[in-house]
Amino acid sequence: MSRPIDGPETGAGHAGHRLASLTLVPKSDAKATMKDFKSDQEVRWCPGCGDYAILAAFQSFLPELQVPKENLVIVSGIGCSSRLPYYVNSYGLHSIHGRAPAIATGLAASRQDLSVWVITGDGDALSIGGNHLIHALRRNVNVKILLFNNRIYGLTKGQYSPTSEQGKVTKSTPYGSLDTPFNPLSLALGAEASFVARTIDSDRKHLTSVLRAAADHRGTAFVEIYQNCPIFNDDAFAPVTEPGARDEHVIRLEHGQPVRLGADREHGLRFGPLGSLEVVPAQTAADGSLLVHDAHAADPSYAFALSRLDRTDFAHTPIGIFRDVERATYDDAMSAQIDAARARQGEGDLEALLAGADTWRVG
Amino acid sequence: MTKQVQQLDRVIIRFAGDSGDGMQLAGDRFTQETASFGNDLSTLPNFPAEIRAPAGTLPGVSSFQLHFADHDILTPGDAPDVLVAMNPAALKANLLDLPRGADIIANTDEFTKRNLVKVGYEANPLEDGSLSGYQLHAIPITSVTVKALEGYDISKKDAERAKNMFSLGMLCWLYNRPADGTLRFLETKFASKPEIMKANVAAFQAGWNYGETTEEFSVQYEIKPATLPPGQYRNITGNTALANGLVTAAQLAGLPMFLGSYPITPASDILHELSKYKRFGIRTFQAEDEISGVGAALGAAFGGALGVTTTSGPGMCLKAETIGLAVAVELPLIVCDIQRAGPSTGMPTKTEQADLLMALYGRNGESPLVVLAPATPGDCFTTALEATRIAVKYRTPVVILSDGYLANGSEPWRIPEVADLPDLRAEFSFAPAPQAGDEAAGRKPFLPFQRDPRTLARPWAIPGTPGLEHRVGGIEKADGSGDISYDPDNHDKMVRLRQAKIDGIAADIPPLEVDDPDGSARVLVLGWGSTFGSIGAAVRRVRLAGGSIAQAHLRHLSPFPANLADVLKQYDKVLVPEINTGQLALVLRGRFLCDVISYNRVRGLPFRAAELSGVIQDVISNV
């Protein structure tokens, strides 16, 4: 279902609006602060790791949810990013490599009163856990998936990952990696994702706005976060984070706003042949063919075309919300089936179940 | 015409035909009629994994064996008294199992030159005298059926397909079975196709009348009802009993149930069955793979549900890592492994007991858990309750080792009174609620790995409970606090604590019962799982022949009953028959230094009672 384009989205979470993913989650009356969501555990990432910035942004955002901390659950897999649950004072499950989306599916589908977040990385979500990721997205379970993409394996000390650029020289690929990398957003869109966004560890304001939008989405929200690994892949995202360079490369997507890029926003986008997007000078195409961003477009083709702008050289890198559409969630549908069965057939009766259809009496 | 009626105490019938001939259905209906008539019974469906193997070939043969009697019986029987062979392949595939003198009812219409050649018959065995040692009833079943259905507005193909109902009608007459249930069944099954329904009813009645009027059968048989303990009964397969047991257990525990599963033979029926029970609040999740199935179940368990996953051997391999996580985070989880012949894909529709060592040890690290094995189809119900009791009380994964034979085989089952079922109510965290001033005093507000001193179980602290927020994971945890710990002594302690928790369950399960009627036996035959019936039948034979033999059967394989060591010591020899190459025997030798005698056949089929009784006699005579 497509919603009308009505200008930039206002900050959700304010002024009485309950974020869409939380309508069945109890609302906390107590005023919480970032400190309430810090656990007593010492944070043990490498100095300078982008994970610190993401954790801080996440913790300072959490009070905005107005969710009691006992109703917040963070599920992770294996990898540097997957240590995050230990540092947040909520319920947390640090599981096994790649399986967090599956585990979170069982939890979210059976407990709609919880706000469930999955923390994963590029190796965890896209390599060993690729299958669970795509199926979680297609099912549209009400979980928020934050994929910390550093384009490298950190915890195993520096092998190339499924998002590393082809030819990458690492410990396991001294002659260069051979495989073509995944584009996580293209993959998610191909897997029928209903919410797809990208943000950057070092841009706290943008990161927070994307987290807010994810929480305001009922269904699976998929958020790729570019995350710098200073030890094994330092400055991998410099073209989109360095002042000076980033204005050339980053396209900030805002729903209802014209898509502009370049230091002086002098370029726009329009559809080229065969459905791809092309960059054109804004003033040469004043004929209305320049794109205005529509995150709610029912058809994912446009969002997919946007995701393809991101080459490994970061020439044009959109950030923000690519796609945000309403679609029935798996957990809502599962509960509805149970409710409907009970309404139609009544509450289950053990005696009738055990008796089955054909019985006979002895004695 | 009134025919002579002969009394029998038991009969074994095998229906055999092409996969598409409807033999499973005919067998199933005959079983239902036999059950409602009040005979004791035991069944063995045996079919290929291929849905429709090439018609008329040996790999395409599907059969259904039923043993019924006027007394209690334990197995589907060794050798059929009657074989219904719907084509040459069915005859050839089953003839070797028939004792001389057995009845063969053959569908002559299918004994064409082409079909004979397909299975390597040079001459027609119905005509060349090679079956002279048997009671051969050569009946053109297909053409008689088609003729009987001439007046119905159905295709020739549909008329031919009704031949299984003709055969069933004939057998029902021959063995004096009631017909009401089958007629009702046909009315429901073909409710939307009235003409097909009428034709099938007519085919059934034609078969009945054929038996009554033809001179082919000179006698009619009667098998009196068995005297079973009083109560309400139904016929039940192992998979249905397991599904019903899980629903019941969740209700008794007061827990919502979540099943995460991926379709796999022979476990899929449990998923099918449970997916019907939405009105019991049961959530069933057909996952993208085996790993996701168990992962989702564990996620639900973290949230306070009774998490269940169902699978067979290949799926167990894939679930191993997640089961290890359940061991580490100490959450309740029910894992049903409906064993089948392996390794790898093996023989998906055939039975085996070769996953025992995998269930006990098939994970990385020291990873103890509970393993239970039902003994009969009906016992799958009881096992589901016991698994739930232990999983919830001790916060541990429990593996249920059923198998293909129990899953698809059936027996009369006395329906329990709901009021008599055990109270399995789950207790969530028993940890003290956090107190004000805890933090100031340096006390941790909540210790997720503080153990109950009696059970060594940790709190099951579910999300939504204020003050019990905590983080758990697969990384080693500090005793008590549950914080990440790489401390060497802590790891040693935690490894031992996890083992001690499982070992301690031995005090909370029934002791192993030994059936040793005269108390003079020097040999014990010890089994586990689905071999209960075969071993029991073999033991009866030995005792009838004057032999002295003790029998015991393990339902708890981890931990073992506390008295097992003593039981083993009481006998000069212990014989352990298994449908694997000696897995329980290996464990018994290692654990108890008891040099058990291992007897093994791995044919994808249950043991034959005759074979086992011979083995037992040999052991007795060599003591």
PDB file of N, CA and C in Angstrom, chain A residues 33-110:
ATOM      1  N   THR A  33      16.305   7.551  30.658  1.00  0.00           N
ATOM      2  CA  THR A  33      17.399   8.262  30.001  1.00  0.00           C
ATOM      3  C   THR A  33      18.356   7.233  29.421  1.00  0.00           C
ATOM      4  N   MET A  34      19.308   7.752  28.672  1.00  0.00           N
ATOM      5  CA  MET A  34      20.309   6.878  28.066  1.00  0.00           C
ATOM      6  C   MET A  34      20.963   5.989  29.121  1.00  0.00           C
ATOM      7  N   LYS A  35      21.176   6.534  30.301  1.00  0.00           N
ATOM      8  CA  LYS A  35      21.869   5.804  31.353  1.00  0.00           C
ATOM      9  C   LYS A  35      21.118   4.537  31.765  1.00  0.00           C
ATOM     10  N   ASP A  36      19.785   4.621  31.706  1.00  0.00           N
ATOM     11  CA  ASP A  36      18.977   3.460  32.088  1.00  0.00           C
ATOM     12  C   ASP A  36      19.228   2.261  31.176  1.00  0.00           C
ATOM     13  N   PHE A  37      19.710   2.536  29.975  1.00  0.00           N
ATOM     14  CA  PHE A  37      19.914   1.454  29.021  1.00  0.00           C
ATOM     15  C   PHE A  37      21.373   1.011  28.928  1.00  0.00           C
ATOM     16  N   LYS A  38      22.189   1.499  29.877  1.00  0.00           N
ATOM     17  CA  LYS A  38      23.580   1.033  29.916  1.00  0.00           C
ATOM     18  C   LYS A  38      23.672  -0.106  30.916  1.00  0.00           C
ATOM     19  N   SER A  39      24.268  -1.230  30.504  1.00  0.00           N
ATOM     20  CA  SER A  39      24.437  -2.341  31.435  1.00  0.00           C
ATOM     21  C   SER A  39      25.714  -2.110  32.244  1.00  0.00           C
ATOM     22  N   ASP A  40      25.963  -3.004  33.201  1.00  0.00           N
ATOM     23  CA  ASP A  40      27.154  -2.851  34.041  1.00  0.00           C
ATOM     24  C   ASP A  40      28.390  -3.472  33.391  1.00  0.00           C
ATOM     25  N   GLN A  41      28.283  -3.928  32.163  1.00  0.00           N
ATOM     26  CA  GLN A  41      29.409  -4.606  31.531  1.00  0.00           C
ATOM     27  C   GLN A  41      30.354  -3.605  30.859  1.00  0.00           C
ATOM     28  N   GLU A  42      31.632  -3.898  30.964  1.00  0.00           N
ATOM     29  CA  GLU A  42      32.651  -3.061  30.335  1.00  0.00           C
ATOM     30  C   GLU A  42      32.617  -3.304  28.816  1.00  0.00           C
ATOM     31  N   VAL A  43      32.529  -2.222  28.063  1.00  0.00           N
ATOM     32  CA  VAL A  43      32.462  -2.370  26.607  1.00  0.00           C
ATOM     33  C   VAL A  43      33.846  -2.746  26.081  1.00  0.00           C
ATOM     34  N   ARG A  44      33.906  -3.796  25.282  1.00  0.00           N
ATOM     35  CA  ARG A  44      35.215  -4.331  24.889  1.00  0.00           C
ATOM     36  C   ARG A  44      35.405  -4.381  23.383  1.00  0.00           C
ATOM     37  N   TRP A  45      35.167  -3.273  22.711  1.00  0.00           N
ATOM     38  CA  TRP A  45      35.537  -3.212  21.297  1.00  0.00           C
ATOM     39  C   TRP A  45      36.893  -2.523  21.189  1.00  0.00           C
ATOM     40  N   CYS A  46      37.530  -2.634  20.016  1.00  0.00           N
ATOM     41  CA  CYS A  46      38.837  -2.002  19.831  1.00  0.00           C
ATOM     42  C   CYS A  46      38.672  -0.470  19.905  1.00  0.00           C
ATOM     43  N   PRO A  47      39.706   0.222  20.353  1.00  0.00           N
ATOM     44  CA  PRO A  47      39.623   1.688  20.366  1.00  0.00           C
ATOM     45  C   PRO A  47      39.344   2.204  18.950  1.00  0.00           C
ATOM     46  N   GLY A  48      38.410   3.148  18.871  1.00  0.00           N
ATOM     47  CA  GLY A  48      38.112   3.747  17.565  1.00  0.00           C
ATOM     48  C   GLY A  48      37.103   2.984  16.739  1.00  0.00           C
ATOM     49  N   CYS A  49      36.614   1.873  17.237  1.00  0.00           N
ATOM     50  CA  CYS A  49      35.645   1.064  16.473  1.00  0.00           C
ATOM     51  C   CYS A  49      34.351   1.843  16.285  1.00  0.00           C
ATOM     52  N   GLY A  50      33.781   1.740  15.084  1.00  0.00           N
ATOM     53  CA  GLY A  50      32.520   2.406  14.793  1.00  0.00           C
ATOM     54  C   GLY A  50      31.379   1.901  15.660  1.00  0.00           C
ATOM     55  N   ASP A  51      31.547   0.688  16.238  1.00  0.00           N
ATOM     56  CA  ASP A  51      30.484   0.126  17.075  1.00  0.00           C
ATOM     57  C   ASP A  51      30.178   1.011  18.283  1.00  0.00           C
ATOM     58  N   TYR A  52      31.196   1.707  18.800  1.00  0.00           N
ATOM     59  CA  TYR A  52      30.966   2.588  19.957  1.00  0.00           C
ATOM     60  C   TYR A  52      29.955   3.665  19.605  1.00  0.00           C
ATOM     61  N   ALA A  53      30.137   4.250  18.422  1.00  0.00           N
ATOM     62  CA  ALA A  53      29.239   5.346  18.018  1.00  0.00           C
ATOM     63  C   ALA A  53      27.825   4.830  17.828  1.00  0.00           C
ATOM     64  N   ILE A  54      27.718   3.623  17.254  1.00  0.00           N
ATOM     65  CA  ILE A  54      26.373   3.061  17.021  1.00  0.00           C
ATOM     66  C   ILE A  54      25.706   2.750  18.356  1.00  0.00           C
ATOM     67  N   LEU A  55      26.468   2.151  19.271  1.00  0.00           N
ATOM     68  CA  LEU A  55      25.924   1.820  20.592  1.00  0.00           C
ATOM     69  C   LEU A  55      25.426   3.080  21.298  1.00  0.00           C
ATOM     70  N   ALA A  56      26.246   4.129  21.244  1.00  0.00           N
ATOM     71  CA  ALA A  56      25.871   5.369  21.934  1.00  0.00           C
ATOM     72  C   ALA A  56      24.607   5.964  21.311  1.00  0.00           C
ATOM     73  N   ALA A  57      24.544   5.960  19.988  1.00  0.00           N
ATOM     74  CA  ALA A  57      23.358   6.506  19.317  1.00  0.00           C
ATOM     75  C   ALA A  57      22.130   5.671  19.670  1.00  0.00           C
ATOM     76  N   PHE A  58      22.310   4.356  19.683  1.00  0.00           N
ATOM     77  CA  PHE A  58      21.205   3.434  19.972  1.00  0.00           C
ATOM     78  C   PHE A  58      20.704   3.655  21.404  1.00  0.00           C
ATOM     79  N   GLN A  59      21.644   3.712  22.357  1.00  0.00           N
ATOM     80  CA  GLN A  59      21.244   3.888  23.757  1.00  0.00           C
ATOM     81  C   GLN A  59      20.571   5.232  24.002  1.00  0.00           C
ATOM     82  N   SER A  60      21.043   6.241  23.298  1.00  0.00           N
ATOM     83  CA  SER A  60      20.410   7.543  23.543  1.00  0.00           C
ATOM     84  C   SER A  60      19.066   7.640  22.829  1.00  0.00           C
ATOM     85  N   PHE A  61      18.867   6.793  21.844  1.00  0.00           N
ATOM     86  CA  PHE A  61      17.587   6.780  21.131  1.00  0.00           C
ATOM     87  C   PHE A  61      16.520   5.992  21.898  1.00  0.00           C
ATOM     88  N   LEU A  62      16.952   4.943  22.612  1.00  0.00           N
ATOM     89  CA  LEU A  62      15.994   4.004  23.222  1.00  0.00           C
ATOM     90  C   LEU A  62      14.930   4.666  24.113  1.00  0.00           C
ATOM     91  N   PRO A  63      15.278   5.675  24.935  1.00  0.00           N
ATOM     92  CA  PRO A  63      14.232   6.284  25.771  1.00  0.00           C
ATOM     93  C   PRO A  63      13.057   6.802  24.947  1.00  0.00           C
ATOM     94  N   GLU A  64      13.348   7.191  23.710  1.00  0.00           N
ATOM     95  CA  GLU A  64      12.311   7.724  22.844  1.00  0.00           C
ATOM     96  C   GLU A  64      11.210   6.701  22.559  1.00  0.00           C
ATOM     97  N   LEU A  65      11.555   5.406  22.629  1.00  0.00           N
ATOM     98  CA  LEU A  65      10.578   4.357  22.341  1.00  0.00           C
ATOM     99  C   LEU A  65       9.489   4.304  23.408  1.00  0.00           C
ATOM    100  N   GLN A  66       9.796   4.787  24.605  1.00  0.00           N
ATOM    101  CA  GLN A  66       8.871   4.698  25.743  1.00  0.00           C
ATOM    102  C   GLN A  66       8.451   3.255  26.000  1.00  0.00           C
ATOM    103  N   VAL A  67       9.431   2.365  25.867  1.00  0.00           N
ATOM    104  CA  VAL A  67       9.195   0.948  26.132  1.00  0.00           C
ATOM    105  C   VAL A  67       9.885   0.611  27.455  1.00  0.00           C
ATOM    106  N   PRO A  68       9.181  -0.044  28.384  1.00  0.00           N
ATOM    107  CA  PRO A  68       9.863  -0.460  29.610  1.00  0.00           C
ATOM    108  C   PRO A  68      11.040  -1.356  29.236  1.00  0.00           C
ATOM    109  N   LYS A  69      12.149  -1.248  29.942  1.00  0.00           N
ATOM    110  CA  LYS A  69      13.330  -1.971  29.461  1.00  0.00           C
ATOM    111  C   LYS A  69      13.149  -3.473  29.529  1.00  0.00           C
ATOM    112  N   GLU A  70      12.186  -3.944  30.368  1.00  0.00           N
ATOM    113  CA  GLU A  70      11.936  -5.379  30.398  1.00  0.00           C
ATOM    114  C   GLU A  70      11.186  -5.866  29.157  1.00  0.00           C
ATOM    115  N   ASN A  71      10.639  -4.922  28.380  1.00  0.00           N
ATOM    116  CA  ASN A  71       9.950  -5.333  27.155  1.00  0.00           C
ATOM    117  C   ASN A  71      10.805  -5.126  25.904  1.00  0.00           C
ATOM    118  N   LEU A  72      12.055  -4.821  26.136  1.00  0.00           N
ATOM    119  CA  LEU A  72      12.995  -4.654  25.023  1.00  0.00           C
ATOM    120  C   LEU A  72      13.912  -5.873  24.990  1.00  0.00           C
ATOM    121  N   VAL A  73      14.045  -6.513  23.812  1.00  0.00           N
ATOM    122  CA  VAL A  73      14.930  -7.668  23.681  1.00  0.00           C
ATOM    123  C   VAL A  73      15.851  -7.453  22.486  1.00  0.00           C
ATOM    124  N   ILE A  74      17.120  -7.682  22.727  1.00  0.00           N
ATOM    125  CA  ILE A  74      18.093  -7.568  21.642  1.00  0.00           C
ATOM    126  C   ILE A  74      18.693  -8.950  21.399  1.00  0.00           C
ATOM    127  N   VAL A  75      18.604  -9.401  20.157  1.00  0.00           N
ATOM    128  CA  VAL A  75      19.108 -10.717  19.780  1.00  0.00           C
ATOM    129  C   VAL A  75      20.242 -10.511  18.784  1.00  0.00           C
ATOM    130  N   SER A  76      21.341 -11.204  18.985  1.00  0.00           N
ATOM    131  CA  SER A  76      22.453 -11.048  18.050  1.00  0.00           C
ATOM    132  C   SER A  76      23.007 -12.404  17.660  1.00  0.00           C
ATOM    133  N   GLY A  77      23.912 -12.384  16.692  1.00  0.00           N
ATOM    134  CA  GLY A  77      24.551 -13.615  16.232  1.00  0.00           C
ATOM    135  C   GLY A  77      25.959 -13.695  16.778  1.00  0.00           C
ATOM    136  N   ILE A  78      26.928 -13.833  15.887  1.00  0.00           N
ATOM    137  CA  ILE A  78      28.331 -13.901  16.303  1.00  0.00           C
ATOM    138  C   ILE A  78      29.115 -12.898  15.467  1.00  0.00           C
ATOM    139  N   GLY A  79      30.067 -12.264  16.097  1.00  0.00           N
ATOM    140  CA  GLY A  79      30.888 -11.253  15.428  1.00  0.00           C
ATOM    141  C   GLY A  79      31.072 -10.095  16.388  1.00  0.00           C
ATOM    142  N   CYS A  80      31.890  -9.108  15.973  1.00  0.00           N
ATOM    143  CA  CYS A  80      32.130  -7.974  16.869  1.00  0.00           C
ATOM    144  C   CYS A  80      30.826  -7.279  17.225  1.00  0.00           C
ATOM    145  N   SER A  81      30.011  -6.987  16.204  1.00  0.00           N
ATOM    146  CA  SER A  81      28.778  -6.237  16.459  1.00  0.00           C
ATOM    147  C   SER A  81      27.839  -7.002  17.379  1.00  0.00           C
ATOM    148  N   SER A  82      27.886  -8.325  17.294  1.00  0.00           N
ATOM    149  CA  SER A  82      26.936  -9.147  18.042  1.00  0.00           C
ATOM    150  C   SER A  82      27.188  -9.146  19.548  1.00  0.00           C
ATOM    151  N   ARG A  83      28.260  -8.479  19.992  1.00  0.00           N
ATOM    152  CA  ARG A  83      28.454  -8.320  21.434  1.00  0.00           C
ATOM    153  C   ARG A  83      27.569  -7.225  22.016  1.00  0.00           C
ATOM    154  N   LEU A  84      26.937  -6.463  21.141  1.00  0.00           N
ATOM    155  CA  LEU A  84      26.187  -5.296  21.608  1.00  0.00           C
ATOM    156  C   LEU A  84      25.153  -5.583  22.699  1.00  0.00           C
ATOM    157  N   PRO A  85      24.401  -6.705  22.614  1.00  0.00           N
ATOM    158  CA  PRO A  85      23.367  -6.920  23.639  1.00  0.00           C
ATOM    159  C   PRO A  85      23.906  -6.877  25.074  1.00  0.00           C
ATOM    160  N   TYR A  86      25.161  -7.297  25.270  1.00  0.00           N
ATOM    161  CA  TYR A  86      25.719  -7.311  26.623  1.00  0.00           C
ATOM    162  C   TYR A  86      25.811  -5.903  27.224  1.00  0.00           C
ATOM    163  N   TYR A  87      25.818  -4.903  26.361  1.00  0.00           N
ATOM    164  CA  TYR A  87      26.064  -3.542  26.837  1.00  0.00           C
ATOM    165  C   TYR A  87      24.783  -2.735  27.039  1.00  0.00           C
ATOM    166  N   VAL A  88      23.655  -3.357  26.696  1.00  0.00           N
ATOM    167  CA  VAL A  88      22.383  -2.656  26.836  1.00  0.00           C
ATOM    168  C   VAL A  88      21.603  -3.306  27.973  1.00  0.00           C
ATOM    169  N   ASN A  89      21.121  -2.488  28.874  1.00  0.00           N
ATOM    170  CA  ASN A  89      20.387  -3.017  30.020  1.00  0.00           C
ATOM    171  C   ASN A  89      18.943  -3.334  29.636  1.00  0.00           C
ATOM    172  N   SER A  90      18.789  -4.497  28.984  1.00  0.00           N
ATOM    173  CA  SER A  90      17.468  -4.987  28.592  1.00  0.00           C
ATOM    174  C   SER A  90      17.594  -6.503  28.622  1.00  0.00           C
ATOM    175  N   TYR A  91      16.606  -7.216  28.137  1.00  0.00           N
ATOM    176  CA  TYR A  91      16.806  -8.649  27.907  1.00  0.00           C
ATOM    177  C   TYR A  91      17.639  -8.805  26.641  1.00  0.00           C
ATOM    178  N   GLY A  92      18.558  -9.757  26.657  1.00  0.00           N
ATOM    179  CA  GLY A  92      19.421  -9.930  25.495  1.00  0.00           C
ATOM    180  C   GLY A  92      19.783 -11.383  25.286  1.00  0.00           C
ATOM    181  N   LEU A  93      19.919 -11.764  24.023  1.00  0.00           N
ATOM    182  CA  LEU A  93      20.326 -13.131  23.702  1.00  0.00           C
ATOM    183  C   LEU A  93      21.417 -13.063  22.644  1.00  0.00           C
ATOM    184  N   HIS A  94      22.614 -13.432  23.071  1.00  0.00           N
ATOM    185  CA  HIS A  94      23.767 -13.477  22.164  1.00  0.00           C
ATOM    186  C   HIS A  94      23.817 -14.898  21.636  1.00  0.00           C
ATOM    187  N   SER A  95      23.399 -15.121  20.414  1.00  0.00           N
ATOM    188  CA  SER A  95      23.161 -16.496  19.972  1.00  0.00           C
ATOM    189  C   SER A  95      24.333 -17.058  19.191  1.00  0.00           C
ATOM    190  N   ILE A  96      24.054 -17.722  18.095  1.00  0.00           N
ATOM    191  CA  ILE A  96      25.117 -18.367  17.319  1.00  0.00           C
ATOM    192  C   ILE A  96      25.167 -17.767  15.921  1.00  0.00           C
ATOM    193  N   HIS A  97      26.225 -18.098  15.230  1.00  0.00           N
ATOM    194  CA  HIS A  97      26.574 -17.385  14.008  1.00  0.00           C
ATOM    195  C   HIS A  97      25.488 -17.451  12.930  1.00  0.00           C
ATOM    196  N   GLY A  98      24.921 -16.302  12.632  1.00  0.00           N
ATOM    197  CA  GLY A  98      23.983 -16.186  11.521  1.00  0.00           C
ATOM    198  C   GLY A  98      22.532 -16.450  11.863  1.00  0.00           C
ATOM    199  N   ARG A  99      22.272 -16.933  13.073  1.00  0.00           N
ATOM    200  CA  ARG A  99      20.928 -17.441  13.358  1.00  0.00           C
ATOM    201  C   ARG A  99      20.012 -16.437  14.046  1.00  0.00           C
ATOM    202  N   ALA A 100      20.507 -15.243  14.332  1.00  0.00           N
ATOM    203  CA  ALA A 100      19.689 -14.290  15.092  1.00  0.00           C
ATOM    204  C   ALA A 100      18.322 -14.017  14.449  1.00  0.00           C
ATOM    205  N   PRO A 101      18.234 -13.850  13.115  1.00  0.00           N
ATOM    206  CA  PRO A 101      16.901 -13.581  12.553  1.00  0.00           C
ATOM    207  C   PRO A 101      15.915 -14.732  12.818  1.00  0.00           C
ATOM    208  N   ALA A 102      16.405 -15.978  12.789  1.00  0.00           N
ATOM    209  CA  ALA A 102      15.520 -17.123  13.037  1.00  0.00           C
ATOM    210  C   ALA A 102      15.074 -17.139  14.494  1.00  0.00           C
ATOM    211  N   ILE A 103      16.014 -16.921  15.392  1.00  0.00           N
ATOM    212  CA  ILE A 103      15.684 -16.936  16.821  1.00  0.00           C
ATOM    213  C   ILE A 103      14.736 -15.795  17.159  1.00  0.00           C
ATOM    214  N   ALA A 104      15.014 -14.633  16.596  1.00  0.00           N
ATOM    215  CA  ALA A 104      14.153 -13.470  16.846  1.00  0.00           C
ATOM    216  C   ALA A 104      12.758 -13.684  16.258  1.00  0.00           C
ATOM    217  N   THR A 105      12.673 -14.440  15.172  1.00  0.00           N
ATOM    218  CA  THR A 105      11.367 -14.731  14.567  1.00  0.00           C
ATOM    219  C   THR A 105      10.491 -15.502  15.548  1.00  0.00           C
ATOM    220  N   GLY A 106      11.082 -16.526  16.175  1.00  0.00           N
ATOM    221  CA  GLY A 106      10.313 -17.315  17.145  1.00  0.00           C
ATOM    222  C   GLY A 106       9.873 -16.480  18.330  1.00  0.00           C
ATOM    223  N   LEU A 107      10.763 -15.605  18.762  1.00  0.00           N
ATOM    224  CA  LEU A 107      10.446 -14.758  19.920  1.00  0.00           C
ATOM    225  C   LEU A 107       9.369 -13.735  19.564  1.00  0.00           C
ATOM    226  N   ALA A 108       9.576 -13.030  18.448  1.00  0.00           N
ATOM    227  CA  ALA A 108       8.642 -11.963  18.074  1.00  0.00           C
ATOM    228  C   ALA A 108       7.280 -12.528  17.698  1.00  0.00           C
ATOM    229  N   ALA A 109       7.277 -13.722  17.072  1.00  0.00           N
ATOM    230  CA  ALA A 109       5.998 -14.297  16.654  1.00  0.00           C
ATOM    231  C   ALA A 109       5.194 -14.809  17.844  1.00  0.00           C
ATOM    232  N   SER A 110       5.879 -15.105  18.951  1.00  0.00           N
ATOM    233  CA  SER A 110       5.130 -15.614  20.108  1.00  0.00           C
ATOM    234  C   SER A 110       4.950 -14.562  21.202  1.00  0.00           C
TER     235      SER A 110
END
